[in-house]
Amino acid sequence: MESAREALKRVFGYESFRAPQDQIIDALMTGRDCFVLMPTGAGKSICFQIPAIIRPGVAIVVSPLISLMKDQVDGLRQNGVEAACYNSSLTSQEARQVLSDLGSGKLKLLYVSPERLMMSEFQERLLTLDISFFAIDEAHCVSQWGHDFRPEYVQLGSLRSKFEGIPFIGLTATADKVTREDVLLRLKLKNPAIFVSGFDRPNIRYTVVEKSQPLSQLDAFVQARSGDSGIVYCLSRKRVDAITEYLQKKGISAAAYHAGYDATERSRVQEGFQKDEIQVVVATVAFGMGIDKPNVRYVVHYDLPKNMEGYYQETGRAGRDGLPSEALLLFGAGDIMSARRLIELGDNPTQKAVELKKLNAMVEYAEAQVCRRRVILSYFGEYRIGACDNCDICLEAPEEFDATDDVKLALMAVYELKQRFGMGYVVDILRGSKSARILDAYHDGLAAYGTGKHRPLDDWMSILRQLVQKGLLIQDAENYGILKLTPETRPILRDGVRVSLAVPRVKVQQEKPATKGKAKKGKKGKKEATYEDNSLFQKLRTLRRQIADREQVPAYIICGDETLRQLADKRPKNRTDLLKISGIGETKANKYGSELLAAIKDELG
Ligand code: ADP
Ligand code: ZN
């Protein structure tokens, strides 16, 4: 049998495994169940693709999205691997062909939707076949605690006992501790080997800016990065359209993407972006799953995302190539209310409670006055010591003001309300609201009532949230989020100790991370500039596009930028040299080798 390393070189043209790919592959090859948690772009697919290629039989890969399946199958086929999809997008003739290839033992990997996999007829068929293993991609979808729960994933747990003796591997890029344990439980993995890699994406700079005239903020940010690819996420379709129009009027090559557009328009935008013909895509979260564009330089969240999982996954679409990239979040207190209202529309109470909790964590992140990366990583159960030097807080310490008088007013209001009300109510009391709820409770007679009229609602929300972060107030999540005083408040209320809080921030960064002194420049960052005017690189890029058009796949399926760079640097003269280039395996050398070599020869004269 071919070794894993040999297959990696022969099929994918890669020299070596990245840790811990090799350990995962070893575990799966010995027939163990595995659970893999690795950040986006770290290379999860290889972990099951290599064993699928070298083990006898066919690997069944469960994937939630048709576009994801198609991407992976296209990529595998380009590398000469027999792979297919089995899902609702196939015509009945195509489906018959797939089943026939499956039956004849031709396929090494079959990507299947959970709906199809759970059909008993299909399972009967599988039971008669030689199956190498089952891989459950995006495994967090099985958990109700995850952010992307899919009911059709739940039944996957029943497979484990039905396919006794066949290993299972679950993979995900995003799962907090609770979700992780739940995934293991639900998939019923047996004594699994567990691999949890670090979550950090050090090349992404995290920034949160207080939302204030957000269109101008966005415009300033995008203009300062003209020529770079970026994604702008917002919560509603209407807003996507409005922002796109605004950016277009400002002369920016922007396009809109959301589920309201038909498939043709959506793929036009996706392809245009993929090919760098569209600079900015403004989108709802519908855009992204299955997007593997390596050179996205920034991701802007125009609205507050619903949870940290989604946020981190979306920001993670920036900088897959490892070059300096940015994640900007525009954060307004009003967004919290809108997000909450959206959640309240749901009809499953358990789900609602989970979603509200996740939203609160998101708000805490946006409000935090400590290293962003630390907050993100600790959310995912990873602890880092020290500052990251690549987030807004680390790069520029927050400005503070003496908030003692306001803090006292807030604490007194909480005290007078007998520590039985949430943030919104406390703020309403401070601001002297005439809401029916307040009047009915005769709370307009409290001493604290109306004492905070000098500050707008947003300020008070920010002050209260900062007090929670500082441990002066407890927000009881189990109990409607009511605010309670902690013993730490005593020195302020009794002993005249003063408190400082952070001033809100509204200015966006004009400078890109690569040009800022503190961020690590790295030699890749410098290389970037030279490739843009390297004529061989440009020529190879054009050739890649021509091949991609001919093959009807995105350019990155033909090869990545790193491969183009190596071709431009090393200028292979023959097939042997060509096979030394990362990303060129035997199939690609056979298929495109002569074209690539001819282009290089031609350029060198
Ligand atoms: P994930 O699914 O974890 O987001 P992918 O499997 O899409 O990541 O891999 C990200 C990129 O890294 C892909 O372009 C892939 O081909 C590349 N890659 C993965 N493993 C290796 C390796 N060992 N050497 C070089 N490139 C790799
Ligand atoms: Zn930091």
PDB file of N, CA, C and O in Angstrom, residues 218-219 221-223 225-233 243-244 247-248 251-257 269 272-273 276-283 287 293 296 298-300:
ATOM      1  N   LEU A 218     -17.755  52.827   6.568  1.00  0.00           N
ATOM      2  CA  LEU A 218     -17.456  51.743   5.630  1.00  0.00           C
ATOM      3  C   LEU A 218     -16.731  52.283   4.403  1.00  0.00           C
ATOM      4  O   LEU A 218     -15.731  51.720   3.953  1.00  0.00           O
ATOM      5  N   ASP A 219     -17.244  53.403   3.888  1.00  0.00           N
ATOM      6  CA  ASP A 219     -16.649  54.012   2.710  1.00  0.00           C
ATOM      7  C   ASP A 219     -15.170  54.331   2.953  1.00  0.00           C
ATOM      8  O   ASP A 219     -14.304  53.979   2.151  1.00  0.00           O
ATOM      9  N   PHE A 221     -13.153  53.046   5.083  1.00  0.00           N
ATOM     10  CA  PHE A 221     -12.377  51.812   5.239  1.00  0.00           C
ATOM     11  C   PHE A 221     -12.077  51.172   3.881  1.00  0.00           C
ATOM     12  O   PHE A 221     -10.941  50.826   3.570  1.00  0.00           O
ATOM     13  N   VAL A 222     -13.110  51.055   3.056  1.00  0.00           N
ATOM     14  CA  VAL A 222     -12.948  50.392   1.761  1.00  0.00           C
ATOM     15  C   VAL A 222     -12.056  51.208   0.827  1.00  0.00           C
ATOM     16  O   VAL A 222     -11.181  50.672   0.152  1.00  0.00           O
ATOM     17  N   GLN A 223     -12.278  52.545   0.818  1.00  0.00           N
ATOM     18  CA  GLN A 223     -11.459  53.401  -0.060  1.00  0.00           C
ATOM     19  C   GLN A 223      -9.979  53.282   0.284  1.00  0.00           C
ATOM     20  O   GLN A 223      -9.122  53.309  -0.599  1.00  0.00           O
ATOM     21  N   ARG A 225      -8.505  50.819   1.086  1.00  0.00           N
ATOM     22  CA  ARG A 225      -8.002  49.500   0.704  1.00  0.00           C
ATOM     23  C   ARG A 225      -8.359  49.170  -0.741  1.00  0.00           C
ATOM     24  O   ARG A 225      -8.663  48.021  -1.068  1.00  0.00           O
ATOM     25  N   SER A 226      -8.334  50.176  -1.583  1.00  0.00           N
ATOM     26  CA  SER A 226      -8.790  49.945  -2.949  1.00  0.00           C
ATOM     27  C   SER A 226      -7.857  48.931  -3.619  1.00  0.00           C
ATOM     28  O   SER A 226      -6.655  48.931  -3.387  1.00  0.00           O
ATOM     29  N   GLY A 227      -8.459  48.063  -4.415  1.00  0.00           N
ATOM     30  CA  GLY A 227      -7.666  47.029  -5.068  1.00  0.00           C
ATOM     31  C   GLY A 227      -7.655  45.732  -4.270  1.00  0.00           C
ATOM     32  O   GLY A 227      -7.340  44.678  -4.798  1.00  0.00           O
ATOM     33  N   ASP A 228      -8.006  45.799  -2.990  1.00  0.00           N
ATOM     34  CA  ASP A 228      -8.049  44.579  -2.183  1.00  0.00           C
ATOM     35  C   ASP A 228      -9.429  43.939  -2.231  1.00  0.00           C
ATOM     36  O   ASP A 228     -10.430  44.632  -2.336  1.00  0.00           O
ATOM     37  N   SER A 229      -9.466  42.639  -2.118  1.00  0.00           N
ATOM     38  CA  SER A 229     -10.741  41.928  -2.050  1.00  0.00           C
ATOM     39  C   SER A 229     -11.289  41.972  -0.639  1.00  0.00           C
ATOM     40  O   SER A 229     -10.539  41.772   0.317  1.00  0.00           O
ATOM     41  N   GLY A 230     -12.607  42.208  -0.534  1.00  0.00           N
ATOM     42  CA  GLY A 230     -13.206  42.229   0.793  1.00  0.00           C
ATOM     43  C   GLY A 230     -14.646  41.747   0.784  1.00  0.00           C
ATOM     44  O   GLY A 230     -15.303  41.732  -0.255  1.00  0.00           O
ATOM     45  N   ILE A 231     -15.116  41.361   1.960  1.00  0.00           N
ATOM     46  CA  ILE A 231     -16.517  40.967   2.120  1.00  0.00           C
ATOM     47  C   ILE A 231     -17.134  41.849   3.199  1.00  0.00           C
ATOM     48  O   ILE A 231     -16.499  42.093   4.228  1.00  0.00           O
ATOM     49  N   VAL A 232     -18.346  42.358   2.956  1.00  0.00           N
ATOM     50  CA  VAL A 232     -19.068  43.132   3.963  1.00  0.00           C
ATOM     51  C   VAL A 232     -20.332  42.352   4.322  1.00  0.00           C
ATOM     52  O   VAL A 232     -21.171  42.103   3.461  1.00  0.00           O
ATOM     53  N   TYR A 233     -20.432  41.946   5.571  1.00  0.00           N
ATOM     54  CA  TYR A 233     -21.607  41.192   6.004  1.00  0.00           C
ATOM     55  C   TYR A 233     -22.622  42.104   6.676  1.00  0.00           C
ATOM     56  O   TYR A 233     -22.261  42.936   7.502  1.00  0.00           O
ATOM     57  N   ILE A 243     -26.450  49.137   0.801  1.00  0.00           N
ATOM     58  CA  ILE A 243     -25.012  49.374   0.948  1.00  0.00           C
ATOM     59  C   ILE A 243     -24.275  49.181  -0.374  1.00  0.00           C
ATOM     60  O   ILE A 243     -23.391  49.951  -0.734  1.00  0.00           O
ATOM     61  N   THR A 244     -24.699  48.147  -1.111  1.00  0.00           N
ATOM     62  CA  THR A 244     -24.064  47.900  -2.408  1.00  0.00           C
ATOM     63  C   THR A 244     -24.226  49.122  -3.307  1.00  0.00           C
ATOM     64  O   THR A 244     -23.270  49.592  -3.926  1.00  0.00           O
ATOM     65  N   LEU A 247     -21.954  51.959  -2.200  1.00  0.00           N
ATOM     66  CA  LEU A 247     -20.541  51.762  -2.551  1.00  0.00           C
ATOM     67  C   LEU A 247     -20.325  51.935  -4.052  1.00  0.00           C
ATOM     68  O   LEU A 247     -19.345  52.536  -4.491  1.00  0.00           O
ATOM     69  N   GLN A 248     -21.280  51.420  -4.847  1.00  0.00           N
ATOM     70  CA  GLN A 248     -21.156  51.562  -6.298  1.00  0.00           C
ATOM     71  C   GLN A 248     -21.144  53.032  -6.692  1.00  0.00           C
ATOM     72  O   GLN A 248     -20.355  53.449  -7.533  1.00  0.00           O
ATOM     73  N   GLY A 251     -18.018  54.660  -6.586  1.00  0.00           N
ATOM     74  CA  GLY A 251     -17.030  54.199  -7.554  1.00  0.00           C
ATOM     75  C   GLY A 251     -16.322  52.910  -7.177  1.00  0.00           C
ATOM     76  O   GLY A 251     -15.288  52.567  -7.740  1.00  0.00           O
ATOM     77  N   ILE A 252     -16.875  52.192  -6.216  1.00  0.00           N
ATOM     78  CA  ILE A 252     -16.247  50.938  -5.808  1.00  0.00           C
ATOM     79  C   ILE A 252     -16.895  49.775  -6.551  1.00  0.00           C
ATOM     80  O   ILE A 252     -18.110  49.748  -6.740  1.00  0.00           O
ATOM     81  N   SER A 253     -16.068  48.836  -6.971  1.00  0.00           N
ATOM     82  CA  SER A 253     -16.600  47.669  -7.661  1.00  0.00           C
ATOM     83  C   SER A 253     -17.193  46.715  -6.632  1.00  0.00           C
ATOM     84  O   SER A 253     -16.524  45.853  -6.087  1.00  0.00           O
ATOM     85  N   ALA A 254     -18.495  46.945  -6.352  1.00  0.00           N
ATOM     86  CA  ALA A 254     -19.167  46.148  -5.326  1.00  0.00           C
ATOM     87  C   ALA A 254     -20.343  45.405  -5.928  1.00  0.00           C
ATOM     88  O   ALA A 254     -20.941  45.863  -6.902  1.00  0.00           O
ATOM     89  N   ALA A 255     -20.680  44.261  -5.362  1.00  0.00           N
ATOM     90  CA  ALA A 255     -21.846  43.506  -5.806  1.00  0.00           C
ATOM     91  C   ALA A 255     -22.566  42.925  -4.596  1.00  0.00           C
ATOM     92  O   ALA A 255     -21.953  42.698  -3.560  1.00  0.00           O
ATOM     93  N   ALA A 256     -23.878  42.725  -4.773  1.00  0.00           N
ATOM     94  CA  ALA A 256     -24.692  42.222  -3.663  1.00  0.00           C
ATOM     95  C   ALA A 256     -24.919  40.722  -3.791  1.00  0.00           C
ATOM     96  O   ALA A 256     -25.006  40.193  -4.899  1.00  0.00           O
ATOM     97  N   TYR A 257     -25.004  40.065  -2.638  1.00  0.00           N
ATOM     98  CA  TYR A 257     -25.251  38.623  -2.628  1.00  0.00           C
ATOM     99  C   TYR A 257     -26.153  38.277  -1.460  1.00  0.00           C
ATOM    100  O   TYR A 257     -25.831  38.545  -0.314  1.00  0.00           O
ATOM    101  N   VAL A 269     -21.936  36.659  -9.189  1.00  0.00           N
ATOM    102  CA  VAL A 269     -21.220  37.433  -8.178  1.00  0.00           C
ATOM    103  C   VAL A 269     -20.080  36.601  -7.575  1.00  0.00           C
ATOM    104  O   VAL A 269     -18.946  37.048  -7.463  1.00  0.00           O
ATOM    105  N   GLY A 272     -17.346  36.274 -10.127  1.00  0.00           N
ATOM    106  CA  GLY A 272     -16.668  37.552 -10.336  1.00  0.00           C
ATOM    107  C   GLY A 272     -15.717  37.866  -9.194  1.00  0.00           C
ATOM    108  O   GLY A 272     -14.617  38.393  -9.389  1.00  0.00           O
ATOM    109  N   PHE A 273     -16.158  37.547  -8.003  1.00  0.00           N
ATOM    110  CA  PHE A 273     -15.333  37.776  -6.813  1.00  0.00           C
ATOM    111  C   PHE A 273     -14.131  36.833  -6.833  1.00  0.00           C
ATOM    112  O   PHE A 273     -12.985  37.235  -6.629  1.00  0.00           O
ATOM    113  N   ASP A 276     -11.503  37.980  -9.035  1.00  0.00           N
ATOM    114  CA  ASP A 276     -11.032  39.335  -8.756  1.00  0.00           C
ATOM    115  C   ASP A 276     -11.622  40.384  -9.694  1.00  0.00           C
ATOM    116  O   ASP A 276     -11.075  41.472  -9.837  1.00  0.00           O
ATOM    117  N   GLU A 277     -12.733  40.069 -10.337  1.00  0.00           N
ATOM    118  CA  GLU A 277     -13.386  41.082 -11.176  1.00  0.00           C
ATOM    119  C   GLU A 277     -14.292  41.966 -10.316  1.00  0.00           C
ATOM    120  O   GLU A 277     -14.563  43.102 -10.665  1.00  0.00           O
ATOM    121  N   ILE A 278     -14.771  41.435  -9.225  1.00  0.00           N
ATOM    122  CA  ILE A 278     -15.548  42.206  -8.254  1.00  0.00           C
ATOM    123  C   ILE A 278     -14.682  42.374  -7.016  1.00  0.00           C
ATOM    124  O   ILE A 278     -14.139  41.399  -6.502  1.00  0.00           O
ATOM    125  N   GLN A 279     -14.579  43.634  -6.545  1.00  0.00           N
ATOM    126  CA  GLN A 279     -13.681  43.864  -5.413  1.00  0.00           C
ATOM    127  C   GLN A 279     -14.344  43.565  -4.070  1.00  0.00           C
ATOM    128  O   GLN A 279     -13.759  42.918  -3.209  1.00  0.00           O
ATOM    129  N   VAL A 280     -15.572  44.063  -3.919  1.00  0.00           N
ATOM    130  CA  VAL A 280     -16.245  43.898  -2.634  1.00  0.00           C
ATOM    131  C   VAL A 280     -17.581  43.191  -2.822  1.00  0.00           C
ATOM    132  O   VAL A 280     -18.378  43.591  -3.657  1.00  0.00           O
ATOM    133  N   VAL A 281     -17.816  42.162  -2.047  1.00  0.00           N
ATOM    134  CA  VAL A 281     -19.133  41.541  -2.043  1.00  0.00           C
ATOM    135  C   VAL A 281     -19.831  41.941  -0.749  1.00  0.00           C
ATOM    136  O   VAL A 281     -19.276  41.776   0.334  1.00  0.00           O
ATOM    137  N   VAL A 282     -21.024  42.541  -0.895  1.00  0.00           N
ATOM    138  CA  VAL A 282     -21.834  42.882   0.270  1.00  0.00           C
ATOM    139  C   VAL A 282     -22.870  41.768   0.378  1.00  0.00           C
ATOM    140  O   VAL A 282     -23.543  41.454  -0.597  1.00  0.00           O
ATOM    141  N   ALA A 283     -22.980  41.164   1.548  1.00  0.00           N
ATOM    142  CA  ALA A 283     -23.753  39.932   1.602  1.00  0.00           C
ATOM    143  C   ALA A 283     -24.383  39.677   2.955  1.00  0.00           C
ATOM    144  O   ALA A 283     -23.976  40.234   3.965  1.00  0.00           O
ATOM    145  N   PHE A 287     -23.624  34.137   2.075  1.00  0.00           N
ATOM    146  CA  PHE A 287     -22.407  34.134   1.260  1.00  0.00           C
ATOM    147  C   PHE A 287     -21.227  33.634   2.084  1.00  0.00           C
ATOM    148  O   PHE A 287     -20.950  34.168   3.145  1.00  0.00           O
ATOM    149  N   LYS A 293     -11.759  31.487  -1.364  1.00  0.00           N
ATOM    150  CA  LYS A 293     -10.880  32.443  -2.019  1.00  0.00           C
ATOM    151  C   LYS A 293      -9.746  32.773  -1.058  1.00  0.00           C
ATOM    152  O   LYS A 293      -9.979  33.258   0.047  1.00  0.00           O
ATOM    153  N   VAL A 296      -8.741  37.024   0.233  1.00  0.00           N
ATOM    154  CA  VAL A 296      -9.671  38.008   0.793  1.00  0.00           C
ATOM    155  C   VAL A 296      -8.886  38.791   1.851  1.00  0.00           C
ATOM    156  O   VAL A 296      -8.375  38.207   2.795  1.00  0.00           O
ATOM    157  N   TYR A 298      -9.996  41.605   3.651  1.00  0.00           N
ATOM    158  CA  TYR A 298     -10.729  42.073   4.827  1.00  0.00           C
ATOM    159  C   TYR A 298     -12.165  41.559   4.838  1.00  0.00           C
ATOM    160  O   TYR A 298     -12.749  41.264   3.795  1.00  0.00           O
ATOM    161  N   VAL A 299     -12.690  41.452   6.056  1.00  0.00           N
ATOM    162  CA  VAL A 299     -14.092  41.106   6.250  1.00  0.00           C
ATOM    163  C   VAL A 299     -14.660  42.152   7.201  1.00  0.00           C
ATOM    164  O   VAL A 299     -14.123  42.355   8.294  1.00  0.00           O
ATOM    165  N   VAL A 300     -15.713  42.858   6.758  1.00  0.00           N
ATOM    166  CA  VAL A 300     -16.348  43.860   7.611  1.00  0.00           C
ATOM    167  C   VAL A 300     -17.700  43.328   8.073  1.00  0.00           C
ATOM    168  O   VAL A 300     -18.464  42.804   7.262  1.00  0.00           O
TER     169      VAL A 300
END
